[in-house]
Amino acid sequence: MAANGTVNGNGNGNRNGNGNRNGDFSLKETSPKIGNGGGNGGEKLTSSFDLVEAMHFLYARIVRARALPANDSFIEVKIGSYKGRTKQSLNSNPNPEFHETFAFTKARLQGNILEVVVRNKDDSNDEEIIGRCKFDVAEIPTRVPPDSPLAPQWYRLEDRNGVKIGGEIMLSVWIGTQADEVFSEAWHSDSATVMGENVVNTRSKVYLSPRLWYLRVTLIEAQDLALLHQNRTNPEILIKGFLGNVVVRSRISQTKSVNPVWNEDMMFVAVEPFEDSLVLSVEDKLGQKEECLGKCEIKLSQVERRVSPGPVPALWYNVEHVGENGEAKRFAGRIHLRVSLDGGYHVLDESIQYSSDYRASAKLLWTPAIGVLELGVLNATGLMPMKSREGRGTTDAYCVAKYGTKWVRTRTIVDTFDPKWNEQYTWEVYDPYTVITIGVFDNLNLFGAGNENRLIKDSRIGKIRIRLSTLVTSKIYTHSYPLMVLKPDGVKKMGEIQLAVRFTATSMIDMLQKYTEPLLPQMHYIFPLSIYQLDSLRHQATHILCIKLGRNEPALGRDVVEYMLDVGSNMWSLRRGRANFERLVAFFDGWVDAWKWFDEVCKWKSPATTVLIHVVFLFVVFLPKYCVVSLLLYCFVFGLYRFSLRPRHPPHMDIKLSKADSALPDELDEEFDAFPSAKSGDVLKKRYDRLRGIAGRMMIVLGDLATQGERVKSLLSWRDPRATSLFLAFCLVGCGVICFVSMKLLLTFLAFYVMRHPRTRVFNIPSIPQNFFRRLPSRADSIL
């Protein structure tokens, strides 16, 4: 396939590498011509494509040819300098079949005549024109789905002089939109420079994640194990589990004999249709090495599938040993196991706070969908050059969106910084507290040596997340999102992407009911998994998804899958730690402000306010039944007042909140360091010392919190006999006062005493209860 330089129609080849060129990381509302807003010529897309702008294409579908005078032929479709070619017929059949479709963007057509040329390559590799047929673009019919596809016709071929020859070609030509069924499989003029087998890497595709289950293996005990060394006493027996290329180890049995006992769970991630086998290897640990005593193989297709918390029967399995020299299997003992495929869990492959699905693995536990999510990927603007080709910067961008088990990939727009996709996708929604993730990548698998080039990692341009619960139902959100990437030299703006999003609720009652249900399936709460197990299982799930999605055509690379699933988000980051600390501080800012305001009330900074607080307090004390009513009514009125101040845009990634704009170079270098670290000793020593300083301050804060709690416990522990005696005396006197004095009067006296006039108080001196509490002992004295 060949095309001239008009494929890059933006003329932005001289962009510099400064991704932070304008510093505008804000979200912008846009007004694209989508839906009934119409497209070119006033025509409209079908209702299923109402979130994207109408793009018109000239389609040519080549079906077959017959009675060709030469063999080994192929067909070339061209208009202007755009040329698309079918695969060459490699057999000697004069009636070859092609079944290929070509799409030329109508807005960038370079001529008025569409030519379909049948060519043949001779032994000298020269191309010979067999015949051709021409179509006037102005006479080509227009088709808009849901109209049926245009039926192909037989056309007689002509030679260069316009004389009819014997060969014929069956094809259909029409003008349509991206709503056509052949859109995703067609060759596009936007990627005209891509040739050969690499064309498949430019097409839009929909991928489905395989259904994952948790495999639970409960190791109970083993009996009659045959040791390799008969004179060995106190053997240290452990179990290794192999599922695919995943290995899980058990602890060493506390019972050091040929009848070890474990009572331990081993967890794996299994993938439907359960064609693999679980292999358990019984190992004897001898110093630094381990010897295999025997193996047990369990086919997953024969394992019981559990969808409820009910018990699974425990079975005995034979352990067999196979010699290194091809000896026959021999009995080496037996092992007592409880094995089950637990479909009552949700297999976590994403970070829990950014998850797009919380359903259990078993379909029997799925609830009906509560809505539909529609995403229109419109275009991107101002993308940065990601690579160099022919001495100039260029970008071949495509988008990937992930929600639930469905992944979508748009077509790749070649050699442009302002690509226009205008593709629309739909997902079923089962929970409003879910997130859709959209990533933009630069395709590096277009001009290499075929499939070998898939080993190259596609460059990351940026990623955004949209939480569905922040969207108003049935409203179309059209915004331009900044694409940001954090690099070792700081945060960079890589461009902007324009999206249209709509969340439609099919049942408002079912959606509101979701807010009362547990977030995860019940098995997560009845038989909870540890943090270590969840982290290990998520790593397994990600590994399986990378393998399965990498076997598609075109493949989703491991780098794309891991970026979309936020792999590595739990690694240490000083920048992220500071951001989370400030989020925590921001939460307490309201309480701190309230305390400062009350302190000003007690100091009579505003006498009118203090008097008003006295009146409010008397109302609360003497009319308590109206207190709760007043509080709820206040929340209701304040909520109505805040309605006019509600957020109008979906949340987006904030560089200030993330501390990405203020992170130091050394902090970013540490964040992007590999694990284990690849840095030298001096750098590691500096970072270790800094981490020790941060951990030291955290240790002091944790110690202070522990001290306060221990002081409360020491009130009755008699650790300080005098303090405990004083507290007991206070409790006894307090009981007598409460019995003979009204509680309302006590509360009134206490409040008026706290808010007494400044003339009757001594400022900056701690109160008696504070002095007493600070003198209570704690266990800090026993810390070395």
Short mmCIF file of N, CA, C and O in Angstrom, two decimals, residues 577-664:
data_model
loop_
_atom_site.label_atom_id
_atom_site.label_comp_id
_atom_site.label_asym_id
_atom_site.label_seq_id
_atom_site.Cartn_x
_atom_site.Cartn_y
_atom_site.Cartn_z
N GLY A 577 2.95 9.43 48.77
CA GLY A 577 2.78 9.47 50.22
C GLY A 577 2.45 10.87 50.72
O GLY A 577 1.59 11.05 51.58
N ARG A 578 3.14 11.88 50.18
CA ARG A 578 2.83 13.26 50.59
C ARG A 578 1.43 13.65 50.15
O ARG A 578 0.71 14.34 50.88
N ALA A 579 1.02 13.19 48.96
CA ALA A 579 -0.33 13.51 48.50
C ALA A 579 -1.39 12.89 49.40
O ALA A 579 -2.37 13.56 49.77
N ASN A 580 -1.21 11.63 49.79
CA ASN A 580 -2.18 10.98 50.67
C ASN A 580 -2.19 11.61 52.05
O ASN A 580 -3.24 11.72 52.69
N PHE A 581 -1.01 12.06 52.53
CA PHE A 581 -0.97 12.72 53.84
C PHE A 581 -1.75 14.03 53.80
O PHE A 581 -2.50 14.34 54.74
N GLU A 582 -1.60 14.79 52.74
CA GLU A 582 -2.33 16.05 52.65
C GLU A 582 -3.83 15.82 52.47
O GLU A 582 -4.64 16.63 52.92
N ARG A 583 -4.20 14.70 51.82
CA ARG A 583 -5.63 14.36 51.77
C ARG A 583 -6.17 14.10 53.16
O ARG A 583 -7.30 14.51 53.50
N LEU A 584 -5.37 13.40 53.97
CA LEU A 584 -5.80 13.13 55.34
C LEU A 584 -5.88 14.41 56.15
O LEU A 584 -6.82 14.60 56.94
N VAL A 585 -4.91 15.28 55.97
CA VAL A 585 -4.93 16.56 56.69
C VAL A 585 -6.13 17.39 56.25
O VAL A 585 -6.79 18.04 57.08
N ALA A 586 -6.44 17.37 54.96
CA ALA A 586 -7.59 18.13 54.47
C ALA A 586 -8.89 17.65 55.09
O ALA A 586 -9.82 18.43 55.29
N PHE A 587 -8.97 16.32 55.38
CA PHE A 587 -10.17 15.80 56.02
C PHE A 587 -10.36 16.39 57.42
O PHE A 587 -11.48 16.69 57.84
N PHE A 588 -9.25 16.55 58.15
CA PHE A 588 -9.34 17.06 59.52
C PHE A 588 -9.36 18.58 59.56
O PHE A 588 -9.50 19.16 60.65
N ASP A 589 -9.18 19.24 58.43
CA ASP A 589 -9.19 20.70 58.42
C ASP A 589 -10.52 21.24 58.94
O ASP A 589 -10.56 22.24 59.66
N GLY A 590 -11.60 20.59 58.57
CA GLY A 590 -12.90 21.05 59.04
C GLY A 590 -13.04 20.97 60.54
O GLY A 590 -13.57 21.89 61.18
N TRP A 591 -12.55 19.86 61.12
CA TRP A 591 -12.61 19.71 62.58
C TRP A 591 -11.69 20.72 63.27
O TRP A 591 -12.04 21.28 64.32
N VAL A 592 -10.52 20.93 62.66
CA VAL A 592 -9.60 21.91 63.25
C VAL A 592 -10.20 23.31 63.18
O VAL A 592 -10.13 24.08 64.16
N ASP A 593 -10.81 23.65 62.07
CA ASP A 593 -11.45 24.97 61.95
C ASP A 593 -12.59 25.11 62.95
O ASP A 593 -12.79 26.19 63.53
N ALA A 594 -13.35 24.02 63.14
CA ALA A 594 -14.45 24.07 64.11
C ALA A 594 -13.93 24.27 65.53
O ALA A 594 -14.51 25.03 66.32
N TRP A 595 -12.81 23.62 65.84
CA TRP A 595 -12.24 23.79 67.18
C TRP A 595 -11.71 25.21 67.39
O TRP A 595 -11.89 25.81 68.45
N LYS A 596 -11.08 25.76 66.34
CA LYS A 596 -10.60 27.15 66.44
C LYS A 596 -11.76 28.11 66.60
O LYS A 596 -11.68 29.07 67.38
N TRP A 597 -12.84 27.84 65.87
CA TRP A 597 -14.01 28.72 65.99
C TRP A 597 -14.60 28.64 67.40
O TRP A 597 -14.95 29.66 68.00
N PHE A 598 -14.67 27.41 67.96
CA PHE A 598 -15.21 27.26 69.31
C PHE A 598 -14.28 27.90 70.33
O PHE A 598 -14.75 28.47 71.34
N ASP A 599 -12.98 27.85 70.08
CA ASP A 599 -12.03 28.51 70.99
C ASP A 599 -12.25 30.02 70.98
O ASP A 599 -12.17 30.67 72.03
N GLU A 600 -12.53 30.56 69.79
CA GLU A 600 -12.84 31.99 69.72
C GLU A 600 -14.14 32.32 70.44
O GLU A 600 -14.28 33.39 71.05
N VAL A 601 -15.10 31.40 70.38
CA VAL A 601 -16.36 31.59 71.11
C VAL A 601 -16.09 31.63 72.60
O VAL A 601 -16.63 32.49 73.34
N CYS A 602 -15.25 30.70 73.08
CA CYS A 602 -14.94 30.67 74.52
C CYS A 602 -14.17 31.90 74.97
O CYS A 602 -14.28 32.31 76.14
N LYS A 603 -13.39 32.49 74.05
CA LYS A 603 -12.62 33.69 74.40
C LYS A 603 -13.39 34.98 74.15
O LYS A 603 -12.83 36.06 74.29
N TRP A 604 -14.64 34.86 73.74
CA TRP A 604 -15.52 36.01 73.55
C TRP A 604 -14.93 36.98 72.52
O TRP A 604 -15.00 38.21 72.68
N LYS A 605 -14.35 36.43 71.44
CA LYS A 605 -13.86 37.30 70.38
C LYS A 605 -15.02 38.08 69.75
O LYS A 605 -14.87 39.23 69.35
N SER A 606 -16.19 37.43 69.65
CA SER A 606 -17.41 38.08 69.16
C SER A 606 -18.49 37.85 70.20
O SER A 606 -19.10 36.76 70.26
N PRO A 607 -18.75 38.81 71.06
CA PRO A 607 -19.73 38.60 72.13
C PRO A 607 -21.10 38.18 71.61
O PRO A 607 -21.78 37.34 72.23
N ALA A 608 -21.54 38.72 70.48
CA ALA A 608 -22.85 38.35 69.95
C ALA A 608 -22.89 36.86 69.59
O ALA A 608 -23.88 36.17 69.88
N THR A 609 -21.81 36.37 68.96
CA THR A 609 -21.77 34.96 68.61
C THR A 609 -21.76 34.09 69.85
O THR A 609 -22.45 33.05 69.91
N THR A 610 -20.99 34.46 70.86
CA THR A 610 -20.92 33.67 72.08
C THR A 610 -22.28 33.61 72.78
O THR A 610 -22.71 32.55 73.25
N VAL A 611 -22.97 34.74 72.84
CA VAL A 611 -24.30 34.75 73.46
C VAL A 611 -25.26 33.86 72.68
O VAL A 611 -26.07 33.11 73.24
N LEU A 612 -25.16 33.91 71.34
CA LEU A 612 -26.02 33.07 70.51
C LEU A 612 -25.74 31.59 70.75
O LEU A 612 -26.68 30.77 70.81
N ILE A 613 -24.47 31.23 70.95
CA ILE A 613 -24.12 29.84 71.22
C ILE A 613 -24.68 29.42 72.57
O ILE A 613 -25.13 28.27 72.74
N HIS A 614 -24.69 30.33 73.55
CA HIS A 614 -25.30 30.02 74.84
C HIS A 614 -26.78 29.70 74.67
O HIS A 614 -27.30 28.73 75.26
N VAL A 615 -27.45 30.47 73.86
CA VAL A 615 -28.88 30.25 73.63
C VAL A 615 -29.11 28.91 72.92
O VAL A 615 -30.01 28.14 73.29
N VAL A 616 -28.27 28.63 71.91
CA VAL A 616 -28.41 27.37 71.19
C VAL A 616 -28.16 26.19 72.11
O VAL A 616 -28.86 25.16 72.06
N PHE A 617 -27.16 26.33 73.00
CA PHE A 617 -26.87 25.25 73.91
C PHE A 617 -28.03 25.01 74.88
O PHE A 617 -28.40 23.86 75.17
N LEU A 618 -28.63 26.06 75.38
CA LEU A 618 -29.78 25.90 76.26
C LEU A 618 -30.94 25.21 75.52
O LEU A 618 -31.66 24.40 76.10
N PHE A 619 -31.10 25.54 74.24
CA PHE A 619 -32.15 24.89 73.44
C PHE A 619 -31.88 23.39 73.33
O PHE A 619 -32.80 22.57 73.43
N VAL A 620 -30.59 23.02 73.12
CA VAL A 620 -30.24 21.61 72.98
C VAL A 620 -30.46 20.87 74.29
O VAL A 620 -30.96 19.74 74.32
N VAL A 621 -30.12 21.50 75.43
CA VAL A 621 -30.20 20.83 76.71
C VAL A 621 -31.65 20.67 77.17
O VAL A 621 -32.07 19.58 77.59
N PHE A 622 -32.43 21.71 77.08
CA PHE A 622 -33.77 21.66 77.63
C PHE A 622 -34.83 21.19 76.62
O PHE A 622 -35.94 20.85 77.03
N LEU A 623 -34.50 21.16 75.35
CA LEU A 623 -35.43 20.61 74.34
C LEU A 623 -34.67 19.59 73.49
O LEU A 623 -34.48 19.76 72.29
N PRO A 624 -34.21 18.50 74.10
CA PRO A 624 -33.35 17.56 73.36
C PRO A 624 -34.08 16.86 72.22
O PRO A 624 -33.44 16.47 71.25
N LYS A 625 -35.38 16.66 72.33
CA LYS A 625 -36.08 15.93 71.28
C LYS A 625 -36.11 16.70 69.97
O LYS A 625 -36.30 16.13 68.90
N TYR A 626 -35.95 18.04 70.06
CA TYR A 626 -35.90 18.83 68.84
C TYR A 626 -34.47 18.99 68.30
O TYR A 626 -34.29 19.57 67.23
N CYS A 627 -33.50 18.49 69.04
CA CYS A 627 -32.11 18.65 68.62
C CYS A 627 -31.82 17.87 67.35
O CYS A 627 -31.28 18.40 66.39
N VAL A 628 -32.19 16.58 67.39
CA VAL A 628 -31.94 15.74 66.21
C VAL A 628 -32.73 16.24 65.02
O VAL A 628 -32.24 16.27 63.88
N VAL A 629 -33.96 16.66 65.25
CA VAL A 629 -34.79 17.19 64.16
C VAL A 629 -34.13 18.42 63.55
O VAL A 629 -34.08 18.58 62.32
N SER A 630 -33.62 19.29 64.41
CA SER A 630 -32.98 20.51 63.92
C SER A 630 -31.72 20.18 63.12
O SER A 630 -31.45 20.79 62.09
N LEU A 631 -30.96 19.19 63.61
CA LEU A 631 -29.74 18.81 62.91
C LEU A 631 -30.05 18.24 61.52
O LEU A 631 -29.41 18.59 60.53
N LEU A 632 -31.04 17.35 61.47
CA LEU A 632 -31.40 16.76 60.17
C LEU A 632 -31.97 17.82 59.23
O LEU A 632 -31.69 17.80 58.02
N LEU A 633 -32.76 18.74 59.78
CA LEU A 633 -33.30 19.80 58.94
C LEU A 633 -32.20 20.72 58.43
O LEU A 633 -32.23 21.17 57.28
N TYR A 634 -31.20 20.94 59.26
CA TYR A 634 -30.07 21.76 58.82
C TYR A 634 -29.33 21.07 57.68
O TYR A 634 -28.96 21.72 56.69
N CYS A 635 -29.10 19.75 57.81
CA CYS A 635 -28.43 19.01 56.73
C CYS A 635 -29.24 19.07 55.44
O CYS A 635 -28.68 19.21 54.34
N PHE A 636 -30.56 18.97 55.57
CA PHE A 636 -31.42 19.03 54.38
C PHE A 636 -31.32 20.39 53.70
O PHE A 636 -31.12 20.48 52.47
N VAL A 637 -31.43 21.45 54.48
CA VAL A 637 -31.37 22.80 53.90
C VAL A 637 -29.98 23.07 53.32
O VAL A 637 -29.84 23.63 52.22
N PHE A 638 -28.95 22.66 54.05
CA PHE A 638 -27.60 22.91 53.57
C PHE A 638 -27.33 22.11 52.29
O PHE A 638 -26.64 22.58 51.38
N GLY A 639 -27.87 20.88 52.22
CA GLY A 639 -27.72 20.10 51.01
C GLY A 639 -28.40 20.74 49.82
O GLY A 639 -27.86 20.74 48.71
N LEU A 640 -29.60 21.31 50.03
CA LEU A 640 -30.28 22.01 48.94
C LEU A 640 -29.49 23.25 48.52
O LEU A 640 -29.40 23.57 47.32
N TYR A 641 -28.90 23.92 49.47
CA TYR A 641 -28.09 25.08 49.14
C TYR A 641 -26.87 24.69 48.31
O TYR A 641 -26.50 25.38 47.36
N ARG A 642 -26.26 23.55 48.64
CA ARG A 642 -25.08 23.09 47.93
C ARG A 642 -25.41 22.56 46.53
O ARG A 642 -24.50 22.33 45.74
N PHE A 643 -26.70 22.35 46.24
CA PHE A 643 -27.06 21.81 44.93
C PHE A 643 -26.64 22.77 43.82
O PHE A 643 -26.19 22.33 42.75
N SER A 644 -26.76 24.04 44.05
CA SER A 644 -26.36 25.00 43.02
C SER A 644 -24.84 25.06 42.87
O SER A 644 -24.34 25.54 41.84
N LEU A 645 -24.10 24.55 43.86
CA LEU A 645 -22.63 24.56 43.81
C LEU A 645 -22.07 23.18 43.46
O LEU A 645 -20.86 22.95 43.59
N ARG A 646 -22.93 22.27 43.00
CA ARG A 646 -22.49 20.90 42.71
C ARG A 646 -21.48 20.89 41.56
O ARG A 646 -21.49 21.77 40.70
N PRO A 647 -20.60 19.89 41.54
CA PRO A 647 -19.64 19.77 40.42
C PRO A 647 -20.37 19.53 39.11
O PRO A 647 -21.26 18.68 39.04
N ARG A 648 -20.01 20.26 38.10
CA ARG A 648 -20.66 20.13 36.79
C ARG A 648 -19.88 19.21 35.86
O ARG A 648 -20.41 18.84 34.81
N HIS A 649 -18.64 18.87 36.19
CA HIS A 649 -17.82 18.06 35.31
C HIS A 649 -17.40 16.78 36.04
O HIS A 649 -17.30 16.76 37.27
N PRO A 650 -17.15 15.71 35.31
CA PRO A 650 -16.61 14.50 35.95
C PRO A 650 -15.23 14.79 36.53
O PRO A 650 -14.50 15.65 36.05
N PRO A 651 -14.84 14.09 37.59
CA PRO A 651 -13.49 14.29 38.15
C PRO A 651 -12.43 13.80 37.18
O PRO A 651 -12.66 12.88 36.39
N HIS A 652 -11.28 14.42 37.21
CA HIS A 652 -10.18 14.02 36.36
C HIS A 652 -8.89 14.09 37.17
O HIS A 652 -8.88 14.59 38.30
N MET A 653 -7.83 13.58 36.62
CA MET A 653 -6.54 13.53 37.33
C MET A 653 -6.03 14.94 37.58
O MET A 653 -5.92 15.74 36.66
N ASP A 654 -5.72 15.22 38.84
CA ASP A 654 -5.29 16.54 39.27
C ASP A 654 -3.81 16.47 39.62
O ASP A 654 -3.41 15.74 40.54
N ILE A 655 -3.00 17.23 38.90
CA ILE A 655 -1.55 17.17 39.16
C ILE A 655 -1.19 17.83 40.48
O ILE A 655 -0.20 17.46 41.12
N LYS A 656 -1.98 18.81 40.92
CA LYS A 656 -1.68 19.46 42.20
C LYS A 656 -2.01 18.52 43.35
O LYS A 656 -1.26 18.42 44.33
N LEU A 657 -3.16 17.84 43.26
CA LEU A 657 -3.52 16.88 44.30
C LEU A 657 -2.52 15.73 44.33
O LEU A 657 -2.20 15.21 45.41
N SER A 658 -2.01 15.34 43.18
CA SER A 658 -1.06 14.23 43.09
C SER A 658 0.36 14.64 43.43
O SER A 658 1.25 13.79 43.44
N LYS A 659 0.60 15.94 43.65
CA LYS A 659 1.94 16.46 43.93
C LYS A 659 2.90 16.19 42.77
O LYS A 659 4.12 16.14 42.96
N ALA A 660 2.33 16.03 41.57
CA ALA A 660 3.19 15.77 40.41
C ALA A 660 3.91 17.02 39.95
O ALA A 660 4.98 16.93 39.33
N ASP A 661 3.33 18.19 40.24
CA ASP A 661 3.96 19.43 39.79
C ASP A 661 5.05 19.92 40.74
O ASP A 661 5.84 20.78 40.37
N SER A 662 5.09 19.36 41.95
CA SER A 662 6.07 19.83 42.94
C SER A 662 7.04 18.74 43.37
O SER A 662 7.82 18.95 44.29
N ALA A 663 6.98 17.58 42.73
CA ALA A 663 7.89 16.50 43.09
C ALA A 663 9.31 16.83 42.65
O ALA A 663 9.55 17.34 41.56
N LEU A 664 10.26 16.52 43.52
CA LEU A 664 11.66 16.78 43.22
C LEU A 664 12.20 15.72 42.26
O LEU A 664 11.69 14.59 42.22
#
